[in-house]
Amino acid sequence: MSGADIAADVAAAIAEAGAEVGNGSPLTGVIIRPGNVAATEFGCTLVLSQYGAKDRDGTNITAWDVKALISPDAETDPRNGDRLRVQGRTYSVVHVDAVQPGGVVLMWKCQVRSGGS
C-alpha cells in the first residue's frame, strides 16, 4: 500500500468519523489564510476533539483549546496564524503538526483556540 493510498484511507476515516458524531454528513470547515488585502479561504474536512485535563497546562494548552484533525485532502495545508471556521465558530490556529511518516501527509493535528483567551 502506497503513502497516497494510506492518506486516502485516513481522509475517508476522518470524513466517516465526522459524519458519525455529527448529523450524518462529514464535518467541514474553512481554513482562513490572512493576506495583505483580503483573506483567502480553503475548504477542509476535519474532526474536533477535546484535550484531556492532563494535557491542559494553562499556558501552552489552555481551557479554550481544542484539537482539529484535518484531512490530507484539504485545499491547503493549515499554518500557524491561520484561522479555522467550523460550525459558525472561528478558531485561531496556534500549532500545526503534520503527521507524515515517509514524507506523505496523512493528516494535520492542529491546536486551535477559541476567542476565550
Short mmCIF file of C-alpha atoms in Angstrom, two decimals:
data_model
loop_
_atom_site.label_atom_id
_atom_site.label_comp_id
_atom_site.label_asym_id
_atom_site.label_seq_id
_atom_site.Cartn_x
_atom_site.Cartn_y
_atom_site.Cartn_z
CA MET A 1 0.00 0.00 0.00
CA SER A 2 1.45 3.37 -1.02
CA GLY A 3 1.55 6.52 1.10
CA ALA A 4 -1.08 8.05 -1.16
CA ASP A 5 -3.35 5.04 -0.57
CA ILE A 6 -2.91 5.38 3.19
CA ALA A 7 -3.60 9.13 3.01
CA ALA A 8 -6.82 8.42 1.07
CA ASP A 9 -7.87 5.89 3.74
CA VAL A 10 -7.17 8.43 6.50
CA ALA A 11 -9.19 11.08 4.62
CA ALA A 12 -12.11 8.66 4.35
CA ALA A 13 -11.83 7.78 8.05
CA ILE A 14 -11.86 11.45 9.11
CA ALA A 15 -14.94 12.08 6.95
CA GLU A 16 -16.67 9.00 8.38
CA ALA A 17 -15.82 9.93 11.98
CA GLY A 18 -17.17 13.44 11.44
CA ALA A 19 -20.37 12.02 9.99
CA GLU A 20 -20.82 9.55 12.86
CA VAL A 21 -20.58 12.19 15.59
CA GLY A 22 -22.41 14.89 13.64
CA ASN A 23 -25.57 15.00 11.61
CA GLY A 24 -24.64 12.21 9.21
CA SER A 25 -22.53 14.42 6.95
CA PRO A 26 -18.76 14.84 7.27
CA LEU A 27 -17.73 17.83 9.39
CA THR A 28 -16.35 20.50 7.10
CA GLY A 29 -14.61 23.75 7.83
CA VAL A 30 -12.75 26.60 6.24
CA ILE A 31 -9.06 27.40 6.68
CA ILE A 32 -8.74 31.19 6.50
CA ARG A 33 -5.31 32.44 5.43
CA PRO A 34 -4.66 36.12 6.18
CA GLY A 35 -3.49 38.19 3.22
CA ASN A 36 -2.23 41.68 2.53
CA VAL A 37 -5.54 42.82 1.04
CA ALA A 38 -8.02 40.06 1.85
CA ALA A 39 -8.03 36.64 3.45
CA THR A 40 -8.19 33.52 1.30
CA GLU A 41 -10.49 30.64 2.27
CA PHE A 42 -9.81 26.93 1.71
CA GLY A 43 -12.21 24.05 2.39
CA CYS A 44 -11.33 21.08 4.58
CA THR A 45 -12.82 18.02 6.26
CA LEU A 46 -11.98 17.54 9.91
CA VAL A 47 -12.80 16.13 13.32
CA LEU A 48 -12.71 18.21 16.50
CA SER A 49 -11.60 16.67 19.77
CA GLN A 50 -11.11 17.97 23.29
CA TYR A 51 -7.79 17.98 25.12
CA GLY A 52 -7.74 15.95 28.31
CA ALA A 53 -7.23 17.59 31.69
CA LYS A 54 -3.69 16.17 31.87
CA ASP A 55 -2.82 17.93 28.60
CA ARG A 56 -4.01 21.37 29.72
CA ASP A 57 -1.23 23.22 31.48
CA GLY A 58 -2.91 26.63 31.28
CA THR A 59 -0.01 28.08 29.29
CA ASN A 60 0.66 26.09 26.12
CA ILE A 61 -2.73 24.35 26.06
CA THR A 62 -5.49 26.41 27.64
CA ALA A 63 -9.11 25.82 28.53
CA TRP A 64 -10.09 27.42 25.19
CA ASP A 65 -8.05 25.00 23.03
CA VAL A 66 -9.34 22.04 21.02
CA LYS A 67 -7.67 19.58 18.66
CA ALA A 68 -8.57 19.72 14.99
CA LEU A 69 -7.61 16.66 12.95
CA ILE A 70 -7.66 17.92 9.37
CA SER A 71 -7.87 15.55 6.43
CA PRO A 72 -4.97 15.35 3.97
CA ASP A 73 -7.30 16.28 1.11
CA ALA A 74 -7.76 19.82 2.46
CA GLU A 75 -7.45 22.52 -0.19
CA THR A 76 -4.31 23.83 1.56
CA ASP A 77 -2.04 22.94 4.44
CA PRO A 78 -3.02 24.66 7.71
CA ARG A 79 -0.39 27.00 9.15
CA ASN A 80 0.24 28.76 12.44
CA GLY A 81 -1.56 32.11 12.27
CA ASP A 82 -4.41 30.85 10.08
CA ARG A 83 -7.97 30.80 11.35
CA LEU A 84 -10.32 27.84 11.18
CA ARG A 85 -14.08 28.30 10.87
CA VAL A 86 -16.19 25.28 11.86
CA GLN A 87 -19.94 25.23 12.52
CA GLY A 88 -20.10 29.03 12.71
CA ARG A 89 -17.27 29.31 15.23
CA THR A 90 -13.85 30.73 14.36
CA TYR A 91 -10.65 29.47 15.98
CA SER A 92 -7.07 30.71 15.76
CA VAL A 93 -4.55 28.09 14.64
CA VAL A 94 -1.91 28.02 17.38
CA HIS A 95 0.17 24.98 16.41
CA VAL A 96 0.25 22.60 13.44
CA ASP A 97 1.82 19.15 13.42
CA ALA A 98 1.86 17.33 10.09
CA VAL A 99 1.60 13.57 10.56
CA GLN A 100 3.75 12.45 7.65
CA PRO A 101 5.63 9.21 8.04
CA GLY A 102 7.65 8.57 4.92
CA GLY A 103 7.05 12.14 3.70
CA VAL A 104 3.35 11.71 2.82
CA VAL A 105 0.94 13.84 4.87
CA LEU A 106 -1.69 11.59 6.45
CA MET A 107 -3.37 14.39 8.44
CA TRP A 108 -2.64 17.61 10.23
CA LYS A 109 -3.06 17.73 14.00
CA CYS A 110 -3.82 21.32 14.91
CA GLN A 111 -4.15 23.08 18.23
CA VAL A 112 -6.84 25.70 17.70
CA ARG A 113 -8.04 28.32 20.18
CA SER A 114 -11.41 29.98 20.51
CA GLY A 115 -11.74 33.63 21.48
CA GLY A 116 -11.79 32.99 25.22
CA SER A 117 -8.12 33.75 25.82
#
